Tab-separated table of C-alpha atoms in Angstrom:
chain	number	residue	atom	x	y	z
A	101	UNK	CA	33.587	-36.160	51.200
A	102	UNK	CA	32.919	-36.643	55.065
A	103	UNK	CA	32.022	-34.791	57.964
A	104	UNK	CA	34.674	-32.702	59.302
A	105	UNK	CA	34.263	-34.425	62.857
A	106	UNK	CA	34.680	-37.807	61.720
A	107	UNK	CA	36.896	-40.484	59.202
A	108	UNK	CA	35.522	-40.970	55.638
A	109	UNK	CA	32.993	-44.021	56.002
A	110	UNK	CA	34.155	-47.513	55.086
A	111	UNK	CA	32.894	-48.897	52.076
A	112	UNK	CA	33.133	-51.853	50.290
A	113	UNK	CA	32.654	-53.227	46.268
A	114	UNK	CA	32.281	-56.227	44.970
A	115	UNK	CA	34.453	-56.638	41.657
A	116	UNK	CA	32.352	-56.962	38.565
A	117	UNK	CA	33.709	-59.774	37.331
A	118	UNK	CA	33.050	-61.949	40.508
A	119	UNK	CA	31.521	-65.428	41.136
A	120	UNK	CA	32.601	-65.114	45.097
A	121	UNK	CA	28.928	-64.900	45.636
A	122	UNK	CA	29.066	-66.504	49.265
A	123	UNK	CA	25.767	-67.728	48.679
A	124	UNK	CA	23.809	-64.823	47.282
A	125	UNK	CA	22.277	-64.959	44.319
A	126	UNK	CA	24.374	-62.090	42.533
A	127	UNK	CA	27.134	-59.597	43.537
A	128	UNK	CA	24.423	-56.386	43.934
A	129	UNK	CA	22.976	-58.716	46.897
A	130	UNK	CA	23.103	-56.338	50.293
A	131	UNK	CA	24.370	-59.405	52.147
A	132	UNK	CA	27.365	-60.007	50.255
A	133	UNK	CA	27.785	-56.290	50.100
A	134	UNK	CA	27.843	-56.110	54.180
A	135	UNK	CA	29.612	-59.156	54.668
A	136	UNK	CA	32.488	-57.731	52.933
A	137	UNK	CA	31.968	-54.195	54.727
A	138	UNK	CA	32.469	-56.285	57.662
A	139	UNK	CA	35.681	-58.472	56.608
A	140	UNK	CA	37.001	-55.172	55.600
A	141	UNK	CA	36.409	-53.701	59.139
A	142	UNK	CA	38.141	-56.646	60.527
A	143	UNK	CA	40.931	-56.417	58.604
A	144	UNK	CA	41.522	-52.697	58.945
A	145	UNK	CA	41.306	-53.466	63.160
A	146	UNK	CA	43.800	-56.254	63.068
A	147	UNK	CA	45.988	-53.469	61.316
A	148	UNK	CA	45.826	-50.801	63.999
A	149	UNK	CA	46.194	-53.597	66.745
A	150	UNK	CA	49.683	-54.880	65.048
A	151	UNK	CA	50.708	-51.397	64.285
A	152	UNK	CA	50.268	-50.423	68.343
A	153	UNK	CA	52.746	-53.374	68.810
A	154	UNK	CA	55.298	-53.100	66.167
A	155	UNK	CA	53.504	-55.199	63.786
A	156	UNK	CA	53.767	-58.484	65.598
A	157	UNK	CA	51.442	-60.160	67.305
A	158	UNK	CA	51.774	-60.486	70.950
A	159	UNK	CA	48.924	-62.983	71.663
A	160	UNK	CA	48.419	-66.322	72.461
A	161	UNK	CA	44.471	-66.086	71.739
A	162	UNK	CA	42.676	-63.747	69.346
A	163	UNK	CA	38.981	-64.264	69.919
A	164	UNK	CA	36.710	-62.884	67.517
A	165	UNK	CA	33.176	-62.136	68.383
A	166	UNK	CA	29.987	-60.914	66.569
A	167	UNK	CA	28.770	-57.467	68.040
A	168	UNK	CA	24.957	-59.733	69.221
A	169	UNK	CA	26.667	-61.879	70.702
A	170	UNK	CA	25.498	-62.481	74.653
A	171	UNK	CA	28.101	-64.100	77.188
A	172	UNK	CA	26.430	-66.184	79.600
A	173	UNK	CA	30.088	-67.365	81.633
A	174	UNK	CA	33.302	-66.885	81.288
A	175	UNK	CA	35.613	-68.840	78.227
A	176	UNK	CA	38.820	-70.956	79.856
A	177	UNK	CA	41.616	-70.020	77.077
A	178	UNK	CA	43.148	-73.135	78.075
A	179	UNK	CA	40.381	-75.080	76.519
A	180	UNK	CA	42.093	-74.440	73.144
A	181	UNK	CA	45.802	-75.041	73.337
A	182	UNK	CA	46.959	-74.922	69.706
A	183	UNK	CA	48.411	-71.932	68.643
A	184	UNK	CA	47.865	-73.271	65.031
A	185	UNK	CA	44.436	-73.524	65.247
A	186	UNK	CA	41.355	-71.923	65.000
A	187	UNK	CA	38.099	-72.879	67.537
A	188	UNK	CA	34.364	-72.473	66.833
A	189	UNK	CA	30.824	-74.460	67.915
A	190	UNK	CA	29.309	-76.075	64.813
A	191	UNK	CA	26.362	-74.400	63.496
A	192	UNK	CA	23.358	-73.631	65.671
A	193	UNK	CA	23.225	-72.216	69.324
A	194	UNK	CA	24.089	-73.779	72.667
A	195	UNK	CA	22.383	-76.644	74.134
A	196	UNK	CA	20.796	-77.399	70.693
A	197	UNK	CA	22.104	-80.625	68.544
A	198	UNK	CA	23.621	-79.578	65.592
A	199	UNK	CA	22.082	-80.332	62.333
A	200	UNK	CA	25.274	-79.955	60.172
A	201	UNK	CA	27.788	-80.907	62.031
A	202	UNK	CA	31.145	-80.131	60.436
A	203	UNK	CA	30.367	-76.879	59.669
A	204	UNK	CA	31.340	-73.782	61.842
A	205	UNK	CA	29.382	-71.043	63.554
A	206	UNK	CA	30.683	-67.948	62.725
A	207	UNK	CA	29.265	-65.813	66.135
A	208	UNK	CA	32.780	-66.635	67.498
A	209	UNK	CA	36.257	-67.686	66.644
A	210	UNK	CA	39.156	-68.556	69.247
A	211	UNK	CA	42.170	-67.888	67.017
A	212	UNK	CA	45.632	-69.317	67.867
A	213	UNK	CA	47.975	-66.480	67.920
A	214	UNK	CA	50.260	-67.849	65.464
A	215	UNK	CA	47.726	-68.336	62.742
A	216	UNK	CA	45.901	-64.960	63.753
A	217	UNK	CA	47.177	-62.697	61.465
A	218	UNK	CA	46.921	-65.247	58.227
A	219	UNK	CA	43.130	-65.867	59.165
A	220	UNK	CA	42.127	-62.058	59.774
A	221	UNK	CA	43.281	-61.272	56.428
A	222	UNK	CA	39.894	-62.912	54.993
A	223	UNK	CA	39.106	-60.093	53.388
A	224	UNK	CA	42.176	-59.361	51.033
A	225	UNK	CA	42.064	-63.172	50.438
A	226	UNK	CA	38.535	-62.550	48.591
A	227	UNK	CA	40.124	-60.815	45.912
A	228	UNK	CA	43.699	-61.705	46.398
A	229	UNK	CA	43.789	-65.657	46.721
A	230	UNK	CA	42.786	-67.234	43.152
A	231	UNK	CA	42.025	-71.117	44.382
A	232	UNK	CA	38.859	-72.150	43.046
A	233	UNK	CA	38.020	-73.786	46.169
A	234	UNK	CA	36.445	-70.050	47.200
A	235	UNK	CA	34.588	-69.708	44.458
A	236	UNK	CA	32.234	-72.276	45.258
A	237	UNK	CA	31.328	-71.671	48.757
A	238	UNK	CA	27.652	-71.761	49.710
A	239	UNK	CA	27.882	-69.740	52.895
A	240	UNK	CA	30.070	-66.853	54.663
A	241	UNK	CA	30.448	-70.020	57.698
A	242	UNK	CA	31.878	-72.152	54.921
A	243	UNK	CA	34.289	-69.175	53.270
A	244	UNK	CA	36.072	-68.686	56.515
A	245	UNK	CA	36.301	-73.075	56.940
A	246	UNK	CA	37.468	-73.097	53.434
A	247	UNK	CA	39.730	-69.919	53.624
A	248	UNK	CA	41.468	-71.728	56.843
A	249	UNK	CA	41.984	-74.847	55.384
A	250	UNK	CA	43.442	-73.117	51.936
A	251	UNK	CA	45.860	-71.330	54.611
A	252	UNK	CA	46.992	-74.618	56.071
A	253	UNK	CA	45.152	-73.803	59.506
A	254	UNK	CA	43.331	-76.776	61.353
A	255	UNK	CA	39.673	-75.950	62.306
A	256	UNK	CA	38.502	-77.753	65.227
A	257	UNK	CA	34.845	-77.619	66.599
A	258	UNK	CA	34.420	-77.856	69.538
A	259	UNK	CA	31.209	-78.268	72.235
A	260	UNK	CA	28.947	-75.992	72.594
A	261	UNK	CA	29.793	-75.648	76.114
A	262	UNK	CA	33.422	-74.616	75.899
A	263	UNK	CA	31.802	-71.409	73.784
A	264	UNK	CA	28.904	-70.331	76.378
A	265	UNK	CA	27.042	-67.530	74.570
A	266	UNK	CA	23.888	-66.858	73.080
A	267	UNK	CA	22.807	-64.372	70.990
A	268	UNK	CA	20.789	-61.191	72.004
A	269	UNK	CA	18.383	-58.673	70.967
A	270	UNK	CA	15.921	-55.935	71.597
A	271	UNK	CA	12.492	-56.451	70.779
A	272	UNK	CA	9.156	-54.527	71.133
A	273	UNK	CA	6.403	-56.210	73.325
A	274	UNK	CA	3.850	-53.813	73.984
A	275	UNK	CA	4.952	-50.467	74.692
A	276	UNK	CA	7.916	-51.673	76.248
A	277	UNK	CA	11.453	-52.447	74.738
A	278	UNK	CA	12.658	-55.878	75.878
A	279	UNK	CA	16.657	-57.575	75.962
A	280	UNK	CA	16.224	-61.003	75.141
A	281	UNK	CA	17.900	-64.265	74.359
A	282	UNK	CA	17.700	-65.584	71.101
A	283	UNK	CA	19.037	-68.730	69.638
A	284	UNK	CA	17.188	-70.622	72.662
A	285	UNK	CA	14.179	-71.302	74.361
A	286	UNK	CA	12.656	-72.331	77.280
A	287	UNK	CA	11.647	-76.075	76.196
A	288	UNK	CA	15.301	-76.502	74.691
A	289	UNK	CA	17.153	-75.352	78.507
A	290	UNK	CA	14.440	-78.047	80.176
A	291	UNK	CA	15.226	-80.811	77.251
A	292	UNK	CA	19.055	-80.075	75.747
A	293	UNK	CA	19.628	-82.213	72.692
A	294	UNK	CA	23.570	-80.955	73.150
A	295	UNK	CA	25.769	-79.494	75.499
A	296	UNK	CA	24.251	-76.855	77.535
A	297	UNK	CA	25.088	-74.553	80.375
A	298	UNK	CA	22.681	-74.160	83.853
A	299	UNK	CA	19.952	-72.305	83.475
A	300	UNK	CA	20.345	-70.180	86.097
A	301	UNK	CA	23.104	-68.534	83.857
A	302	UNK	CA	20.366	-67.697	81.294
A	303	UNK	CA	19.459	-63.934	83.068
A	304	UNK	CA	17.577	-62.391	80.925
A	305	UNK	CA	14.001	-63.599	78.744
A	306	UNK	CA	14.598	-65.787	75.545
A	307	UNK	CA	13.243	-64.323	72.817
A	308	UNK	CA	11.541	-67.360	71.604
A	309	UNK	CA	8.673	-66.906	74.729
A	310	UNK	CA	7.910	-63.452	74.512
């Protein structure tokens, strides 16, 4: 049952007989549980946004973006041309080298529009697509690089620049309750090891110096 003011809360299993562990150590693991609570949410958004338009696609870019995520300046679209591709920073946070660097970060994806709706379907693809490729992933980052490359989609990353965000939080200092910037620090915007914005575009406190 659910409340009579509201839809029935989304929910999410993980089938018994699974070894699509994404990294956790065993399928009762809350962050498997969520991650797949969140595919599923996704999924069920790309659905209503094709079904408002026919079910096609009208867009050149779908950008998908984690609900922490901070923008610090404005994305050009026209920094990633191919339709057929998908667009991420490597792992780690602006101006900050990356220490692995083929894989992706997963705070945002620029999404060709004519790969979109093959990409967004990552979570029937858990339990639909049987390549053994997915069962051996160590990491929801690597699932979705995997996933693409099973769909015949090239993943490019790209610098850190092209994707200026950050991600943000509230924390308690004191009696006070404090937005911040996490994912950086003060030391890294006066000494960038990678490809970093001004830091006059950094408006709020980094979490790392409170």
């Amino acid at each position: 049952s659910h409340p009579p003011w509201g839809p029935p809360a989304v929910t999410a299993e993980v089938p018994l007989e699974t070894t699509r562990l994404l990294g956790r150590e065993n399928r009762q693991h809350p962050a498997l549980v969520n991650y797949l609570l969140k595919l599923k949410k996704v999924e069920m958004l790309w659905n209503r946004t094709l079904g408002a338009n026919d079910g096609v696609s009208p867009y050149s870019h779908v950008v998908l973006v984690r609900d922490d995520v901070h923008w610090l300046d404005d994305i050009r679209l026209a920094d990633f041309p191919d339709p057929h591709a998908v667009y991420s920073m490597p792992l780690g946070f602006l101006c900050d080298r990356p220490h692995l660097r083929d894989h992706p970060a997963e705070h945002v994806f620029v999404i060709g529009g004519a790969v979109a709706d093959r990409l967004l379907r990552a979570y029937r693809e858990y339990f639909e697509n049987p390549s053994p490729e997915l069962n051996s992933v160590d990491s929801t980052e690597q699932y979705w690089q995997v996933l693409a490359w099973l769909l015949g989609i090239r993943w490019e990353l790209v610098l850190r620049n092209r994707l200026p965000y950050l991600l943000s939080m509230h924390r308690n200092v004191g009696n006070s309750t404090v937005f911040c910037i996490r994912g950086i620090s003060q030391a890294t915007l006066r000494r960038p090891t990678a490809s970093c914005v001004h830091p006059s575009l950094i408006r709020h406190p980094t979490c790392a110096d409170l």
